[in-house]
Short mmCIF file of C-alpha atoms and ligand atoms in Angstrom, two decimals:
data_model
loop_
_atom_site.label_atom_id
_atom_site.label_comp_id
_atom_site.label_asym_id
_atom_site.label_seq_id
_atom_site.Cartn_x
_atom_site.Cartn_y
_atom_site.Cartn_z
CA MET A 201 1.52 -34.24 -13.30
CA GLY A 202 4.91 -32.52 -13.63
CA LYS A 203 5.27 -28.78 -13.35
CA LEU A 204 6.18 -28.20 -16.96
CA ASP A 205 3.48 -30.55 -18.19
CA PRO A 206 1.15 -28.55 -20.50
CA ALA A 207 -1.85 -29.94 -18.63
CA TRP A 208 -0.47 -28.59 -15.34
CA LEU A 209 0.21 -25.17 -16.85
CA ALA A 210 -3.27 -25.03 -18.36
CA ALA A 211 -4.82 -26.00 -15.02
CA GLN A 212 -2.90 -23.21 -13.29
CA LEU A 213 -4.20 -20.67 -15.79
CA GLN A 214 -7.72 -21.98 -15.43
CA ALA A 215 -7.51 -21.70 -11.64
CA LEU A 216 -6.42 -18.07 -12.01
CA GLU A 217 -9.31 -17.45 -14.39
CA GLN A 218 -11.77 -18.93 -11.89
CA ARG A 219 -10.45 -16.69 -9.12
CA HIS A 220 -10.75 -13.65 -11.43
CA ALA A 221 -6.99 -13.32 -11.04
CA ARG A 222 -5.83 -14.02 -14.58
CA ARG A 223 -4.18 -10.96 -16.06
CA HIS A 224 -4.71 -9.61 -19.54
CA ARG A 225 -3.08 -6.74 -21.33
CA LEU A 226 -4.75 -3.80 -22.99
CA THR A 227 -3.20 -3.21 -26.41
CA ILE A 228 -3.04 0.49 -27.16
CA ASP A 229 -3.39 1.22 -30.87
CA SER A 230 -2.60 4.92 -30.81
CA LEU A 231 -3.03 8.26 -29.13
CA ALA A 232 -6.25 9.99 -30.11
CA ARG A 233 -4.34 13.25 -30.30
CA VAL A 234 -0.58 13.52 -30.72
CA GLY A 235 0.93 14.91 -27.55
CA ASN A 236 -1.93 13.96 -25.24
CA PRO A 237 -1.28 10.78 -23.23
CA THR A 238 -4.75 10.73 -21.64
CA ARG A 239 -6.76 9.76 -24.75
CA LEU A 240 -6.13 6.28 -26.15
CA TRP A 241 -7.56 4.34 -29.07
CA VAL A 242 -8.00 0.73 -28.03
CA GLY A 243 -9.70 -1.71 -30.41
CA GLY A 244 -11.75 1.05 -32.01
CA GLN A 245 -12.78 2.54 -28.66
CA LEU A 246 -11.63 5.91 -27.35
CA LEU A 247 -10.60 5.62 -23.69
CA ARG A 248 -9.65 8.29 -21.19
CA ASN A 249 -6.63 6.85 -19.43
CA PHE A 250 -6.74 7.06 -15.64
CA CYS A 251 -4.15 4.50 -14.65
CA SER A 252 -0.75 5.42 -16.03
CA ASN A 253 2.18 6.64 -13.93
CA ASP A 254 2.81 9.50 -16.34
CA TYR A 255 1.91 11.97 -13.58
CA LEU A 256 3.18 15.10 -15.33
CA GLY A 257 2.09 14.13 -18.84
CA LEU A 258 5.69 14.21 -20.06
CA SER A 259 5.70 10.85 -21.89
CA THR A 260 4.29 12.51 -25.02
CA HIS A 261 6.01 15.89 -24.67
CA PRO A 262 7.74 16.78 -27.97
CA ALA A 263 10.92 17.82 -26.15
CA LEU A 264 11.56 14.20 -25.13
CA ALA A 265 11.05 12.82 -28.63
CA GLN A 266 13.18 15.62 -30.10
CA ALA A 267 16.04 14.99 -27.69
CA ALA A 268 15.90 11.26 -28.41
CA ASN A 269 15.81 11.93 -32.16
CA ALA A 270 18.77 14.29 -32.06
CA CYS A 271 20.77 11.73 -30.09
CA MET A 272 19.83 8.89 -32.44
CA GLN A 273 20.79 10.92 -35.51
CA GLN A 274 24.25 11.32 -34.07
CA PHE A 275 24.91 8.05 -32.25
CA GLY A 276 22.40 5.51 -33.54
CA PHE A 277 20.16 3.57 -31.22
CA GLY A 278 21.66 0.81 -29.07
CA ALA A 279 24.19 1.38 -26.28
CA GLY A 280 26.20 -1.58 -27.53
CA ALA A 281 27.21 -3.06 -24.18
CA ALA A 282 26.96 -2.81 -20.42
CA HIS A 283 28.12 0.48 -18.85
CA LEU A 284 31.35 -1.04 -17.52
CA VAL A 285 32.35 -2.47 -20.90
CA THR A 286 31.68 0.02 -23.68
CA GLY A 287 28.07 1.08 -23.21
CA HIS A 288 28.50 4.25 -21.13
CA TRP A 289 27.86 7.21 -23.45
CA ARG A 290 28.15 10.95 -22.89
CA ALA A 291 24.32 11.19 -22.73
CA HIS A 292 24.26 8.68 -19.81
CA HIS A 293 27.03 10.49 -18.02
CA ALA A 294 25.37 13.90 -18.41
CA LEU A 295 22.08 12.51 -17.08
CA GLU A 296 23.84 11.02 -14.04
CA GLU A 297 25.37 14.41 -13.26
CA GLN A 298 22.02 16.15 -13.68
CA LEU A 299 20.28 13.61 -11.42
CA ALA A 300 22.98 14.01 -8.76
CA ALA A 301 22.53 17.80 -8.84
CA PHE A 302 18.72 17.49 -8.84
CA THR A 303 18.71 15.20 -5.80
CA GLY A 304 21.45 17.15 -4.00
CA ARG A 305 23.85 14.21 -3.84
CA GLU A 306 27.43 13.63 -4.92
CA ARG A 307 26.66 10.99 -7.50
CA ALA A 308 23.89 9.12 -9.26
CA LEU A 309 24.09 5.78 -11.05
CA LEU A 310 21.73 4.86 -13.89
CA PHE A 311 20.02 1.49 -14.03
CA SER A 312 17.91 0.20 -16.90
CA THR A 313 14.84 -0.25 -14.67
CA GLY A 314 13.75 0.52 -11.12
CA TYR A 315 13.33 -3.18 -10.50
CA MET A 316 17.02 -3.69 -11.29
CA ALA A 317 18.07 -0.63 -9.28
CA ASN A 318 16.42 -2.02 -6.15
CA LEU A 319 17.59 -5.58 -6.74
CA GLY A 320 21.15 -4.37 -7.36
CA THR A 321 21.30 -1.95 -4.45
CA VAL A 322 19.96 -4.32 -1.82
CA THR A 323 22.02 -7.32 -2.93
CA ALA A 324 25.19 -5.21 -3.11
CA LEU A 325 24.78 -3.80 0.40
CA ALA A 326 23.43 -6.76 2.37
CA ASP A 327 24.34 -10.40 2.77
CA ARG A 328 23.43 -13.20 5.14
CA HIS A 329 25.12 -11.47 8.08
CA ASP A 330 22.87 -8.45 7.79
CA THR A 331 19.31 -7.52 8.65
CA LEU A 332 16.87 -5.75 6.36
CA ILE A 333 13.89 -4.08 7.90
CA ALA A 334 11.15 -3.26 5.43
CA ASP A 335 7.66 -1.84 5.37
CA ARG A 336 5.17 -4.62 4.66
CA LEU A 337 3.90 -2.78 1.58
CA CYS A 338 7.32 -2.08 0.03
CA HIS A 339 7.55 -2.57 -3.72
CA ALA A 340 8.14 -6.15 -4.90
CA SER A 341 11.58 -5.24 -6.26
CA LEU A 342 12.87 -4.24 -2.80
CA LEU A 343 11.51 -7.44 -1.30
CA ASP A 344 12.91 -9.56 -4.12
CA GLY A 345 16.29 -7.88 -3.60
CA ALA A 346 16.03 -8.65 0.09
CA ARG A 347 15.29 -12.32 -0.58
CA LEU A 348 18.07 -12.64 -3.13
CA SER A 349 20.59 -11.02 -0.78
CA GLY A 350 20.20 -13.78 1.79
CA ALA A 351 19.97 -11.19 4.58
CA LYS A 352 17.48 -11.62 7.40
CA LEU A 353 14.31 -9.87 6.30
CA ARG A 354 12.00 -8.44 8.96
CA ARG A 355 8.85 -6.67 7.82
CA PHE A 356 6.91 -4.17 9.89
CA ALA A 357 3.23 -3.29 9.69
CA HIS A 358 2.63 -0.62 7.08
CA ALA A 359 3.99 2.80 8.18
CA ASP A 360 4.30 1.63 11.80
CA VAL A 361 7.38 3.49 13.08
CA THR A 362 7.19 1.94 16.55
CA ALA A 363 7.24 -1.55 15.05
CA ALA A 364 10.17 -0.59 12.81
CA ALA A 365 12.08 0.75 15.83
CA ARG A 366 11.44 -2.50 17.69
CA LEU A 367 12.85 -4.51 14.80
CA LEU A 368 15.91 -2.24 14.63
CA GLU A 369 16.39 -2.69 18.34
CA SER A 370 16.26 -6.49 18.18
CA ALA A 371 18.54 -6.56 15.12
CA ARG A 372 20.98 -4.50 17.17
CA ALA A 373 20.91 -7.18 19.85
CA ASP A 374 22.17 -9.69 17.26
CA VAL A 375 25.41 -7.75 16.83
CA GLY A 376 28.41 -9.74 17.92
CA VAL A 377 26.51 -12.98 18.33
CA GLY A 378 27.29 -14.34 14.89
CA ALA A 379 29.92 -13.15 12.50
CA GLY A 380 31.00 -10.20 14.64
CA ALA A 381 29.88 -6.62 14.96
CA ALA A 382 31.87 -5.25 12.07
CA SER A 383 30.12 -7.38 9.50
CA THR A 384 26.57 -6.74 10.61
CA ALA A 385 24.60 -4.00 8.93
CA ARG A 386 21.02 -2.87 9.30
CA LEU A 387 19.17 -1.37 6.38
CA LEU A 388 15.72 0.16 6.64
CA LEU A 389 13.78 -0.02 3.38
CA THR A 390 10.70 1.94 2.45
CA ASP A 391 8.88 3.37 -0.52
CA GLY A 392 8.48 7.16 -0.40
CA VAL A 393 4.97 6.99 -1.86
CA PHE A 394 3.32 3.57 -1.68
CA SER A 395 2.51 2.63 -5.23
CA MET A 396 -0.86 0.93 -4.73
CA ASP A 397 -2.19 3.15 -1.92
CA GLY A 398 -0.76 6.57 -2.67
CA ASP A 399 0.08 7.36 0.95
CA ILE A 400 3.47 8.78 1.95
CA ALA A 401 5.87 7.00 4.32
CA PRO A 402 6.58 8.64 7.72
CA LEU A 403 10.06 9.50 6.46
CA ALA A 404 11.16 11.97 9.13
CA GLU A 405 10.40 9.43 11.86
CA LEU A 406 12.02 6.58 9.93
CA ALA A 407 15.12 8.75 9.42
CA ALA A 408 15.22 9.51 13.15
CA ILE A 409 15.05 5.86 14.24
CA SER A 410 17.58 4.88 11.58
CA ALA A 411 20.05 7.44 12.96
CA GLN A 412 19.32 6.32 16.50
CA HIS A 413 20.02 2.67 15.67
CA ASP A 414 22.92 3.25 13.31
CA ALA A 415 20.97 1.84 10.35
CA MET A 416 20.97 3.02 6.76
CA LEU A 417 17.68 4.33 5.42
CA ILE A 418 16.99 3.62 1.74
CA VAL A 419 13.99 5.34 0.16
CA ASP A 420 12.49 4.20 -3.13
CA ASP A 421 10.79 7.35 -4.37
CA ALA A 422 9.49 5.98 -7.67
CA HIS A 423 6.18 7.84 -7.33
CA GLY A 424 7.49 10.95 -5.57
CA ILE A 425 10.29 12.13 -7.87
CA GLY A 426 9.01 14.88 -10.15
CA VAL A 427 5.62 14.96 -8.45
CA LEU A 428 6.01 16.01 -4.83
CA GLY A 429 7.77 18.88 -3.11
CA ALA A 430 7.79 22.51 -4.22
CA THR A 431 10.43 21.81 -6.88
CA GLY A 432 9.55 18.17 -7.66
CA ARG A 433 12.40 16.61 -5.72
CA GLY A 434 9.98 14.16 -4.15
CA THR A 435 9.10 12.95 -0.69
CA LEU A 436 12.50 13.89 0.77
CA GLU A 437 11.92 17.50 -0.22
CA LEU A 438 8.46 17.32 1.32
CA ALA A 439 9.91 15.96 4.58
CA HIS A 440 12.98 18.29 4.50
CA LEU A 441 15.38 15.36 4.72
CA SER A 442 19.02 15.69 3.75
CA ALA A 443 21.33 13.28 1.96
CA HIS A 444 22.90 12.65 5.35
CA GLU A 445 19.59 11.45 6.81
CA VAL A 446 18.68 9.34 3.76
CA PRO A 447 22.01 8.07 2.40
CA LEU A 448 20.50 6.27 -0.60
CA LEU A 449 17.65 7.43 -2.78
CA VAL A 450 16.23 5.30 -5.58
CA GLY A 451 14.17 7.02 -8.26
CA THR A 452 12.54 5.80 -11.44
CA LEU A 453 12.50 7.58 -14.78
CA GLY A 454 9.52 5.76 -16.30
CA LYS A 455 6.90 7.46 -14.16
CA ALA A 456 6.68 11.23 -13.67
CA LEU A 457 9.67 11.74 -15.98
CA GLY A 458 7.75 10.07 -18.78
CA SER A 459 10.82 8.13 -19.91
CA PHE A 460 12.40 4.81 -18.94
CA GLY A 461 15.02 3.62 -16.48
CA ALA A 462 16.00 4.42 -12.92
CA PHE A 463 18.79 5.78 -10.77
CA VAL A 464 20.33 5.43 -7.34
CA ALA A 465 21.79 8.59 -5.77
CA GLY A 466 24.11 8.93 -2.79
CA ASP A 467 27.60 9.91 -1.78
CA ALA A 468 30.50 9.15 -4.13
CA LEU A 469 31.87 6.27 -2.08
CA LEU A 470 28.56 4.41 -1.87
CA ILE A 471 27.79 4.91 -5.54
CA ASP A 472 31.24 3.75 -6.58
CA TYR A 473 30.77 0.66 -4.45
CA LEU A 474 27.39 -0.05 -6.07
CA MET A 475 28.96 0.37 -9.51
CA GLN A 476 31.46 -2.36 -8.60
CA ARG A 477 29.00 -4.68 -6.89
CA ALA A 478 25.42 -4.31 -8.18
CA ARG A 479 24.99 -7.32 -10.43
CA PRO A 480 22.03 -6.01 -12.48
CA TYR A 481 24.27 -3.02 -13.26
CA ILE A 482 27.29 -5.07 -14.19
CA PHE A 483 25.61 -7.78 -16.22
CA SER A 484 23.08 -5.87 -18.28
CA THR A 485 23.19 -3.68 -21.38
CA ALA A 486 23.00 0.05 -20.76
CA MET A 487 19.79 1.82 -21.79
CA PRO A 488 19.99 3.37 -25.26
CA PRO A 489 21.75 6.74 -25.02
CA ALA A 490 18.72 8.35 -26.71
CA VAL A 491 16.64 7.31 -23.69
CA ALA A 492 19.09 9.13 -21.43
CA ALA A 493 18.95 12.20 -23.68
CA ALA A 494 15.14 12.20 -23.58
CA THR A 495 15.26 11.84 -19.79
CA SER A 496 17.56 14.87 -19.51
CA ALA A 497 14.97 16.86 -21.47
CA ALA A 498 12.25 15.62 -19.09
CA LEU A 499 14.30 16.57 -16.04
CA LYS A 500 14.58 20.11 -17.40
CA LEU A 501 10.79 20.28 -17.82
CA VAL A 502 10.26 18.96 -14.27
CA GLN A 503 12.26 21.96 -13.05
CA SER A 504 11.06 24.65 -15.46
CA GLU A 505 7.34 23.83 -15.64
CA GLY A 506 6.16 23.93 -12.04
CA TRP A 507 2.64 24.55 -13.34
CA ARG A 508 2.36 20.84 -14.06
CA ARG A 509 2.64 20.02 -10.34
CA ALA A 510 0.29 22.89 -9.45
CA HIS A 511 -2.35 21.69 -11.93
CA LEU A 512 -1.97 18.11 -10.68
CA GLN A 513 -2.54 19.25 -7.08
CA LEU A 514 -5.67 21.08 -8.20
CA LEU A 515 -6.96 17.92 -9.93
CA ILE A 516 -6.26 15.84 -6.82
CA ALA A 517 -8.26 18.26 -4.68
CA ARG A 518 -11.12 18.33 -7.23
CA PHE A 519 -11.19 14.56 -7.45
CA ARG A 520 -11.25 14.07 -3.71
CA SER A 521 -14.00 16.57 -3.02
CA ALA A 522 -16.20 15.34 -5.89
CA ALA A 523 -15.65 11.65 -5.09
CA SER A 524 -16.35 12.24 -1.43
CA ALA A 525 -19.55 14.14 -2.28
CA ALA A 526 -20.57 11.18 -4.46
CA GLY A 527 -20.14 8.81 -1.52
CA LEU A 528 -17.17 6.91 -2.98
CA PRO A 529 -14.82 5.23 -0.48
CA LEU A 530 -11.67 7.35 -0.82
CA SER A 531 -8.31 6.26 0.56
CA PRO A 532 -6.19 8.62 2.68
CA SER A 533 -3.91 9.82 -0.12
CA SER A 534 -2.69 13.29 -1.05
CA THR A 535 -0.81 12.06 -4.14
CA PRO A 536 -2.00 11.43 -7.71
CA ILE A 537 -2.56 7.77 -6.73
CA GLN A 538 -6.18 7.64 -5.56
CA PRO A 539 -7.29 4.02 -5.11
CA LEU A 540 -10.83 2.86 -4.45
CA ILE A 541 -10.44 -0.29 -2.41
CA ILE A 542 -13.08 -2.82 -3.41
CA GLY A 543 -12.09 -6.12 -1.78
CA ALA A 544 -13.17 -8.97 -4.03
CA GLU A 545 -11.29 -9.51 -7.27
CA ALA A 546 -14.45 -10.24 -9.26
CA VAL A 547 -16.07 -6.98 -8.15
CA ALA A 548 -13.00 -4.87 -8.90
CA LEU A 549 -12.85 -6.48 -12.32
CA ALA A 550 -16.55 -5.87 -12.98
CA LEU A 551 -16.20 -2.20 -12.01
CA SER A 552 -13.17 -1.78 -14.26
CA GLU A 553 -15.07 -3.34 -17.16
CA ALA A 554 -18.12 -1.15 -16.53
CA LEU A 555 -15.89 1.94 -16.54
CA LYS A 556 -14.33 0.80 -19.79
CA ARG A 557 -17.78 0.59 -21.39
CA LEU A 558 -18.25 4.22 -20.34
CA GLY A 559 -14.94 5.20 -21.97
CA PHE A 560 -12.62 5.26 -18.92
CA TRP A 561 -9.62 3.02 -18.47
CA VAL A 562 -8.90 2.22 -14.81
CA ALA A 563 -7.28 -1.18 -14.35
CA ALA A 564 -8.39 -3.50 -11.55
CA ILE A 565 -5.36 -4.20 -9.36
CA ARG A 566 -5.49 -7.64 -7.78
CA PRO A 567 -3.31 -9.90 -5.62
CA PRO A 568 -0.39 -10.55 -5.67
CA THR A 569 0.17 -6.88 -6.53
CA VAL A 570 -1.95 -5.98 -3.48
CA PRO A 571 -2.73 -8.04 -0.34
CA PRO A 572 -5.55 -10.63 -0.61
CA GLY A 573 -9.00 -9.17 -0.11
CA THR A 574 -7.95 -5.64 -1.13
CA ALA A 575 -8.46 -5.68 -4.88
CA ARG A 576 -8.95 -2.15 -6.04
CA LEU A 577 -9.35 0.38 -8.79
CA ARG A 578 -6.05 2.23 -8.82
CA ILE A 579 -6.99 5.61 -10.20
CA THR A 580 -4.11 7.89 -11.09
CA LEU A 581 -4.30 11.52 -12.11
CA SER A 582 -1.99 13.33 -14.49
CA ALA A 583 -1.21 16.96 -15.19
CA ALA A 584 -2.34 16.14 -18.74
CA HIS A 585 -5.93 15.64 -17.49
CA THR A 586 -8.37 18.55 -17.46
CA GLU A 587 -10.80 19.37 -14.68
CA GLU A 588 -13.55 18.19 -17.03
CA ASP A 589 -11.80 14.80 -17.34
CA VAL A 590 -11.77 14.43 -13.58
CA MET A 591 -15.41 15.46 -13.17
CA ALA A 592 -16.45 13.05 -15.93
CA LEU A 593 -14.49 10.26 -14.22
CA VAL A 594 -16.17 10.87 -10.87
CA GLU A 595 -19.58 10.83 -12.55
CA ALA A 596 -18.77 7.51 -14.23
CA LEU A 597 -17.42 6.09 -10.96
CA ALA A 598 -20.60 7.12 -9.14
CA THR A 599 -22.70 5.40 -11.80
CA VAL A 600 -20.80 2.11 -11.77
CA TRP A 601 -20.62 2.20 -7.98
CA ARG A 602 -24.40 2.58 -7.72
CA GLU A 603 -25.08 -0.09 -10.32
CA SER A 604 -22.70 -2.55 -8.65
CA ALA A 605 -24.44 -2.37 -5.26
CA PRO A 606 -26.08 -5.84 -5.55
CA LEU A 607 -22.80 -7.40 -6.73
CA ARG A 608 -20.87 -5.78 -3.88
CA ALA A 609 -23.43 -6.94 -1.31
CA ALA A 610 -23.37 -10.51 -2.67
CA SER A 611 -19.58 -10.65 -2.64
CA GLN A 612 -19.44 -9.43 0.95
CA GLU A 613 -21.84 -12.19 2.02
CA ALA A 614 -19.83 -14.77 0.12
CA ALA A 615 -16.55 -13.52 1.61
CA ALA A 616 -17.65 -13.45 5.26
CA PRO A 617 -17.50 -17.19 6.13
CA VAL A 618 -14.23 -17.60 4.23
CA ASP A 619 -12.67 -14.81 6.31
CA GLN A 620 -13.70 -16.56 9.49
CA VAL A 621 -12.09 -19.88 8.66
CA SER A 622 -8.86 -18.44 7.26
C1 PLP B 19 7.50 1.09 -10.57
C2 PLP B 19 8.26 0.90 -9.33
C3 PLP B 19 9.53 0.33 -9.37
C4 PLP B 19 10.10 -0.29 -10.60
O1 PLP B 19 10.51 0.65 -11.52
P1 PLP B 19 10.64 0.23 -13.04
O2 PLP B 19 11.51 1.25 -13.64
O3 PLP B 19 9.24 0.23 -13.59
O4 PLP B 19 11.24 -1.15 -13.08
C5 PLP B 19 10.26 0.30 -8.18
N1 PLP B 19 9.73 0.76 -7.04
C6 PLP B 19 8.50 1.29 -6.98
C7 PLP B 19 7.97 1.79 -5.68
C8 PLP B 19 7.72 1.37 -8.12
O5 PLP B 19 6.49 1.84 -8.07
#
């Protein structure tokens, strides 16, 4: 049976279904109330949304839609071409300058998605002569970039600085053996906030070992930008790290900024080099200028409405104390990403479905998005939630957790012998 044979494809899908790993989409019909991203109408059911990355609730803020509208009235919708051809509009350029100022760097370069930003950055900076050292739980886009680059990829146990230092040390020993010292670079890759666990990378330590081993540290702060730090500048602000210590910062615009797209920020030389060499930048249409205009409006709100971060922090604290009192297995996370690790895919799915019946939307996250045996409910909080929302969620979680006790016990028994043979 050939790979493109319909029977083979159908069998693959059926195998996924049997492993409770087949993915389905939730089609959102509308917002229950204009301006509030936490209440969704889905197939006639009202759901409180607890799994978006819209951490500040900006996706439905009227200022974003107004900025996009104003831009569209003037310039129409599409960018027309890639940035380097004729797709780079004033709105893009202004946003790049604002992002550079916001992140305290000389320049920023827009990409259409974070996936492309990571793919482009890593493939532009590393080739088969180089070594990439990455946290095991780095986002798929960094790892895909690493694979595509042809560089040697060495992964260290999650957040294990000693292991990372060892890998840097042994990569250093390779210098001069192959193509010569001048052509060998070491890049250390990490997420700022880990997207499926919510924990924060040990950035100060990673910066220290990078400096010690003459490696470049690249931080993907997709879930930190806008959310963390006193002024929303992300995990680097939290760790008091300068542009010198973290030469390249990747940020996404589709999460806390409530918009779409991504950027890479660094010194002018590096950014100019990326502009010449990052293939997803060169060979892809620029985002619509209206998207850039909306993002500029969001960036202003990130800076002017600090109450959104303060309210979010309050909700995180409320959630953690209530969930802990209810006996739920919390993960060590101080960010709006608060996963409940379940283990078996079928159980995570059953819990997600039970929550949906109670009016809460929390997707079950399964492999390959997370490692095998760690399927989970990835709960995320937003500044658009109220304290009542969070309390109601914890109550619903406690109910479905209690009711799923037999299912959880059965799945643990079933899993045990499999674990031993594998
Ligand atoms: C979401 C995410 C990305 C990808 O960003 P998109 O703009 O959605 O393509 C990259 N890195 C991390 C850590 C992410 O969570």
